[in-house]
Amino acid sequence: MTTLPVALTLNAGSSSLKFSLFDISGAPTQMAIGLVENIGKQPRLKADLGEALPAVARELKPEDAVDHTAALATVLALLRGSFPGAKASVVGHRVVHGGPHFAEPMVVTDQVMAELKRLSPFAPIHQPHNIAGIEAARAAFPEALQVACFDTAFHRHHPKANDVFALPREYYDKGIRRYGFHGLSYEYVSGELKRIAPQIHAGRVVVAHLGNGASMCGILGGRSVASTMGFTALDGLPMGTRCGQVDPGVIFYMVQQEGRSIDEVRDIFYTKSGLLGLSGISNDMRILESAGVPEANEAIDYFVFRIRRELGGLAAALGGLDALVFCGGIGENSRKIRRRICDAMDWIGLELDHDRNDKNARVISTDFSRARIMVVPTNEEIVIARAAKRLSAMPEAAAAE
Ligand code: ADP
């Protein structure tokens, strides 16, 4: 049997492991995508294995995904059974935090691994799971190259004024900086703009990544200038369960006046706030859109209000606006939210074409709109697969292993 060179991409969350398989014999093409969710509890496996094979959606035995290592073994059994000729020579990992120095994807050496562990306190909710995913993959594929791709990397060239908080200087040196996240998504969208609309790519673009996690990024000539997320993936826009921007004084109040522990406050900010907290109903935009009750509407009102406000701020940072681009589950699918964000935005040059918006077209602004409005479905996995292929083709990368 001939072997097919493939790259496996992994995105390990707190209780989930998302995976994709790419044929990398030419430009990476996706062969399979899926996830194990509810790891450590009542795990489920879902996978789309391409047109030739049936999709998978089944409950797993708890021991099949008791942790990330077991979940990866389950995924590998599925992929090996489905694609017997495929040989993974490289595994690409989504890693949330690359700290001040990792501005590019890196081959994971022991030294890089040590640095990723050192960065864990910067992203305590995400980084340990990303590291667990890398460790599981290293054990499962000792001979494969492991490549780490960072959500912070796209933003590492922010101008200094947008990299700092107005705290005593020593904190900047300690790494307390405005990192920004969702960088793999922004890199993909920016790359797509370069391909399909090069004159827009060369200009002033705001990308709104609106999913369960949500942020916006101001991009000038393909480079991130400012983003709504800061030191952690908590800042900026309200999200499914995360609060977005709040006055830090609220933390002091909760701790000092309400007697809450820091862990409780963190839990409130990360898991009980955002759309869920405001509505008291759900973190899921589809449910809120169809709920038709004042609490759900208020949560949506706040979401839209913050996006519109940040759009103005990012356009100011860019010195104007040539395009607003939507991506993420809400940005790609919710006509209503896009319409409300763009309503009466002609002052900034945006004029929505309602018909195009209702059809989920790629360009949804009118022909007369001064700035273009677009929908570009994001694909973080392919950014990882491309980096994995690129680094595995570099002799010094192989030597680093
Ligand atoms: P994640 O950040 O977990 O990758 P997604 O990008 O998949 O999240 O986005 C999930 C969000 O997208 C959910 O709030 C979901 O309700 C919303 N969404 C998906 N499809 C639609 C739709 N047709 N209309 C409104 N919201 C949608």
XYZ file of C-alpha atoms and ligand atoms in Angstrom:
428
model
C 0.000 0.000 0.000
C 1.338 3.471 -0.848
C 1.626 5.817 2.110
C 0.040 9.247 2.057
C 1.848 12.008 3.968
C -0.608 13.655 6.343
C -0.581 16.262 9.075
C -2.716 15.862 12.152
C -3.862 19.080 13.822
C -4.950 19.149 17.449
C -6.765 21.795 19.461
C -7.008 20.677 23.075
C -9.485 22.521 25.308
C -10.391 21.923 28.940
C -12.719 19.003 28.204
C -12.445 18.652 24.442
C -9.968 17.586 21.800
C -10.634 18.886 18.289
C -8.706 17.229 15.482
C -8.245 17.424 11.723
C -6.337 15.352 9.251
C -4.769 16.987 6.186
C -3.257 15.464 3.082
C 0.016 17.396 2.781
C 1.330 15.804 -0.414
C 0.475 19.146 -2.089
C -1.179 22.261 -0.635
C -2.846 20.939 2.554
C -6.349 19.608 1.941
C -8.625 18.505 4.746
C -9.498 14.789 4.869
C -11.241 14.615 8.231
C -12.348 16.828 11.088
C -13.902 16.017 14.428
C -13.803 16.249 18.179
C -13.997 14.334 21.413
C -16.043 16.322 23.900
C -16.815 15.897 27.585
C -13.434 14.270 28.256
C -13.291 12.791 31.745
C -17.095 12.751 32.096
C -19.444 11.211 29.545
C -17.338 11.552 26.401
C -18.711 11.729 22.866
C -16.913 11.403 19.539
C -17.982 13.251 16.414
C -16.140 13.110 13.110
C -16.637 13.983 9.489
C -14.385 11.624 7.531
C -14.975 13.004 4.044
C -17.439 12.029 1.357
C -16.396 8.384 1.009
C -16.950 7.434 4.651
C -19.969 7.770 6.947
C -19.876 10.510 9.591
C -19.329 9.392 13.176
C -21.364 10.563 16.185
C -21.307 8.249 19.160
C -21.051 8.094 22.923
C -17.717 6.756 24.198
C -17.016 4.622 27.238
C -15.562 6.876 29.974
C -12.247 4.954 29.835
C -11.939 5.744 26.108
C -11.479 9.414 26.950
C -10.607 9.545 30.603
C -8.034 12.247 29.787
C -6.464 13.853 26.697
C -4.032 10.953 26.202
C -6.861 8.427 26.130
C -8.966 10.697 23.905
C -6.075 10.996 21.433
C -5.658 7.205 21.380
C -9.371 6.891 20.540
C -9.057 9.464 17.770
C -5.986 7.720 16.349
C -7.749 4.358 16.333
C -10.574 5.937 14.324
C -8.231 7.693 11.886
C -5.955 4.665 11.406
C -8.974 2.480 10.734
C -10.477 5.005 8.313
C -7.279 6.000 6.468
C -4.968 2.974 6.644
C -2.498 4.396 4.104
C -2.010 7.713 5.930
C 1.202 8.376 7.810
C 1.387 11.416 10.100
C 4.893 12.820 9.936
C 3.914 16.045 11.650
C 1.383 17.069 14.288
C 0.347 20.738 14.529
C -1.021 22.086 17.795
C -3.069 25.139 18.560
C -1.446 26.787 21.576
C -3.192 29.723 23.109
C -0.209 31.585 24.541
C 3.164 32.174 22.955
C 4.178 34.933 25.389
C 6.252 37.924 24.285
C 8.698 35.970 22.114
C 6.919 33.384 19.972
C 5.807 35.388 16.943
C 5.895 32.386 14.580
C 4.955 28.695 14.745
C 7.703 26.676 16.461
C 8.935 23.108 16.338
C 8.357 21.734 19.849
C 11.718 20.916 21.408
C 12.273 20.272 25.123
C 13.287 23.919 25.405
C 10.093 25.165 23.716
C 8.059 22.825 25.928
C 9.679 24.297 29.036
C 8.819 27.807 27.825
C 5.196 26.813 27.135
C 4.940 25.485 30.685
C 6.446 28.700 32.023
C 3.707 30.611 30.178
C 0.901 28.526 31.738
C 0.073 31.082 34.466
C -0.671 33.582 31.648
C -3.473 31.343 30.333
C -4.317 29.009 33.216
C -7.647 27.944 31.720
C -6.227 26.973 28.303
C -2.455 26.462 28.255
C -2.254 23.357 30.515
C -4.690 21.557 28.178
C -2.717 22.591 25.100
C 0.406 21.212 26.788
C -1.440 17.988 27.669
C -2.352 17.658 23.970
C 1.299 18.068 22.920
C 2.476 15.557 25.525
C -0.132 13.032 24.413
C 0.893 13.489 20.762
C 4.598 13.204 21.569
C 3.919 9.904 23.320
C 1.700 8.613 20.502
C 4.022 9.752 17.666
C 7.555 9.764 19.045
C 8.958 9.955 15.522
C 6.735 12.806 14.276
C 7.597 16.497 14.325
C 5.409 18.473 16.744
C 4.655 22.067 15.753
C 3.091 24.661 18.066
C 0.989 27.453 16.495
C 0.137 30.353 18.772
C -3.036 32.404 19.024
C -0.962 35.352 20.178
C 1.628 35.253 17.369
C -0.326 37.285 14.785
C -0.452 40.218 17.220
C 3.179 40.271 18.327
C 4.053 43.280 16.178
C 1.524 45.610 17.775
C 2.864 49.121 18.227
C 4.168 49.601 21.771
C 1.320 51.948 22.714
C -1.060 49.093 22.089
C 1.082 46.470 23.780
C 1.110 48.052 27.239
C -1.190 48.572 30.187
C -0.725 51.762 32.202
C 0.709 49.845 35.144
C 4.121 50.382 36.770
C 6.768 49.702 34.119
C 8.114 46.596 35.806
C 4.913 44.719 34.909
C 5.552 45.072 31.184
C 8.934 43.455 31.684
C 7.252 40.678 33.670
C 5.105 39.926 30.620
C 1.899 41.729 31.628
C 1.100 42.898 28.100
C -1.781 43.240 25.686
C -1.231 40.020 23.738
C -4.459 39.541 21.794
C -5.826 36.128 20.760
C -7.720 34.389 17.910
C -4.560 35.012 15.891
C -4.894 31.827 13.803
C -8.345 32.915 12.695
C -7.149 36.430 11.834
C -4.192 35.024 9.929
C -6.527 32.837 7.882
C -8.977 35.650 7.111
C -6.193 38.071 6.255
C -4.662 35.442 3.930
C -8.015 34.914 2.249
C -8.376 38.666 1.710
C -4.945 38.734 0.096
C -6.115 36.014 -2.283
C -9.635 37.266 -3.096
C -9.424 41.028 -2.487
C -5.784 42.151 -2.512
C -6.603 45.863 -2.514
C -8.681 45.387 0.658
C -5.913 43.300 2.241
C -3.471 46.136 1.609
C -5.760 48.588 3.417
C -7.475 49.110 6.782
C -9.543 46.108 7.838
C -11.477 45.241 10.978
C -12.166 41.525 11.379
C -14.906 40.526 13.832
C -14.412 36.923 14.980
C -17.774 36.306 16.624
C -18.132 32.796 18.012
C -18.425 31.385 21.500
C -15.203 33.263 22.068
C -15.363 36.679 20.404
C -12.867 39.379 19.565
C -12.118 41.982 16.927
C -8.850 42.922 15.309
C -7.700 45.993 13.411
C -5.388 44.933 10.578
C -3.333 47.335 8.473
C -1.746 45.937 5.319
C -2.030 42.396 6.718
C -0.544 43.255 10.134
C -2.443 43.335 13.422
C -2.438 46.843 14.872
C -4.919 46.461 17.719
C -7.299 43.876 19.078
C -10.036 43.789 21.677
C -8.524 40.953 23.711
C -5.663 41.799 26.033
C -3.607 39.945 28.609
C -6.042 37.038 28.635
C -8.866 35.895 26.367
C -11.283 37.549 28.794
C -11.072 41.174 27.708
C -13.015 43.078 25.058
C -16.318 41.827 23.704
C -18.823 39.872 25.799
C -18.716 36.203 24.774
C -20.765 33.049 25.317
C -19.843 32.808 28.990
C -16.964 35.316 29.356
C -17.635 38.868 30.478
C -15.414 40.849 28.127
C -14.302 44.250 29.372
C -15.226 45.067 32.978
C -13.872 47.653 35.346
C -11.190 45.837 37.420
C -12.747 47.531 40.466
C -15.538 44.956 40.227
C -13.001 42.283 41.248
C -12.045 44.221 44.385
C -15.714 44.641 45.246
C -16.516 40.948 44.835
C -13.503 39.916 46.913
C -13.600 42.574 49.621
C -17.322 43.281 50.004
C -18.862 39.970 48.984
C -16.096 37.826 50.504
C -15.641 35.747 47.352
C -12.423 33.874 46.704
C -10.350 34.732 43.634
C -11.223 31.310 42.186
C -14.929 32.098 42.529
C -14.494 35.453 40.803
C -12.516 33.818 38.014
C -15.248 31.246 37.589
C -17.894 33.982 37.367
C -15.872 35.950 34.790
C -15.006 32.948 32.599
C -18.009 30.650 32.854
C -21.066 32.478 34.205
C -20.950 35.837 32.437
C -21.296 37.101 28.865
C -24.434 36.141 26.952
C -25.227 33.441 29.510
C -24.831 35.732 32.501
C -26.753 38.650 31.042
C -29.619 36.580 29.682
C -29.776 33.998 32.454
C -30.869 31.655 29.640
C -28.064 30.461 27.390
C -24.627 31.165 25.951
C -25.910 30.066 22.538
C -26.838 32.907 20.192
C -29.351 30.770 18.268
C -31.307 30.128 21.463
C -31.194 33.793 22.447
C -32.323 34.946 19.002
C -35.383 32.739 19.150
C -36.146 33.219 22.866
C -38.095 36.453 22.392
C -37.899 37.473 26.071
C -36.492 40.780 27.400
C -33.485 39.186 29.152
C -32.332 37.478 25.931
C -32.860 40.686 23.962
C -30.845 42.686 26.494
C -27.935 40.257 26.205
C -28.012 40.600 22.395
C -28.315 44.409 22.692
C -25.159 44.523 24.807
C -23.267 42.189 22.447
C -24.151 44.375 19.447
C -23.481 47.624 21.327
C -19.977 46.539 22.320
C -19.114 45.400 18.804
C -20.244 48.725 17.333
C -18.287 50.631 19.954
C -15.110 48.611 19.365
C -15.522 49.028 15.608
C -15.294 52.797 16.039
C -12.228 52.444 18.267
C -10.419 50.062 15.932
C -11.206 52.230 12.891
C -9.663 55.169 14.777
C -6.556 53.058 15.507
C -6.334 52.196 11.795
C -6.908 55.776 10.620
C -10.097 54.797 8.772
C -11.852 51.739 7.482
C -11.758 49.941 4.118
C -13.560 46.764 5.183
C -15.391 45.040 7.995
C -15.128 41.255 7.793
C -17.270 38.830 9.787
C -16.244 35.309 10.800
C -16.932 32.772 13.585
C -20.207 30.936 14.211
C -22.231 34.108 14.830
C -20.414 36.273 12.280
C -20.753 33.668 9.536
C -24.363 32.717 10.208
C -26.416 35.334 11.992
C -27.944 37.709 9.458
C -29.763 39.498 12.261
C -26.650 40.262 14.295
C -24.747 41.436 11.203
C -27.675 43.670 10.257
C -27.824 45.199 13.707
C -24.059 45.784 13.831
C -24.109 47.545 10.457
C -27.305 49.514 11.056
C -26.806 53.306 10.585
C -23.043 52.868 10.174
C -22.868 54.971 7.010
C -20.928 57.610 8.998
C -17.994 55.144 8.978
C -18.605 54.193 5.351
C -20.570 50.952 5.847
C -23.785 50.345 3.931
C -25.269 46.860 4.199
C -27.070 45.249 1.264
C -29.942 43.463 3.032
C -30.552 41.035 0.222
C -26.889 39.961 0.062
C -26.794 39.760 3.841
C -29.876 37.532 3.915
C -28.243 35.250 1.333
C -25.038 34.984 3.417
C -23.095 36.241 0.382
C -19.355 36.801 0.609
C -19.688 40.565 -0.008
C -22.720 41.909 1.829
C -22.259 45.672 1.375
C -23.961 47.647 -1.392
C -22.022 48.607 -4.512
C -22.065 52.202 -3.210
C -20.737 51.444 0.270
C -17.441 53.320 0.821
C -16.113 50.432 2.922
C -16.783 46.816 2.041
C -18.581 44.402 4.354
C -17.654 40.755 3.924
C -18.269 37.308 5.389
C -15.215 35.027 5.284
C -15.691 31.639 6.978
C -12.609 31.058 9.090
C -10.432 27.937 9.132
C -7.910 27.849 11.951
C -7.020 24.205 11.262
C -5.643 24.872 7.807
C -3.396 27.614 9.190
C -1.951 25.018 11.574
C -1.636 22.413 8.794
C 0.189 24.868 6.517
C 2.630 25.781 9.297
C 3.145 22.085 10.097
C 3.906 21.305 6.460
C 6.188 24.333 6.097
C 8.230 23.527 9.200
C 8.455 19.824 8.443
C 9.947 20.685 5.049
C 12.737 22.722 6.657
C 15.864 20.668 7.348
C 16.725 22.711 10.459
C 13.276 21.887 11.861
C 13.953 18.192 11.546
C 17.361 18.708 13.100
C 15.781 20.479 16.088
C 13.841 17.371 17.062
P -16.300 28.479 19.059
O -15.760 29.780 19.582
O -16.636 27.500 20.145
O -15.526 27.907 17.902
P -18.329 28.987 17.045
O -17.471 29.833 16.167
O -18.716 27.649 16.571
O -17.744 28.895 18.508
O -19.662 29.835 17.331
C -20.657 29.381 18.175
C -21.746 30.448 18.235
O -22.269 30.648 16.912
C -22.921 30.053 19.122
O -23.335 31.154 19.911
C -23.996 29.718 18.096
O -25.281 29.959 18.591
C -23.675 30.713 17.007
N -24.341 30.354 15.749
C -24.099 29.296 14.938
N -24.986 29.284 13.914
C -25.814 30.350 14.082
C -26.937 30.882 13.379
N -27.401 30.311 12.273
N -27.523 31.999 13.869
C -27.073 32.585 15.002
N -26.027 32.146 15.693
C -25.393 31.038 15.267
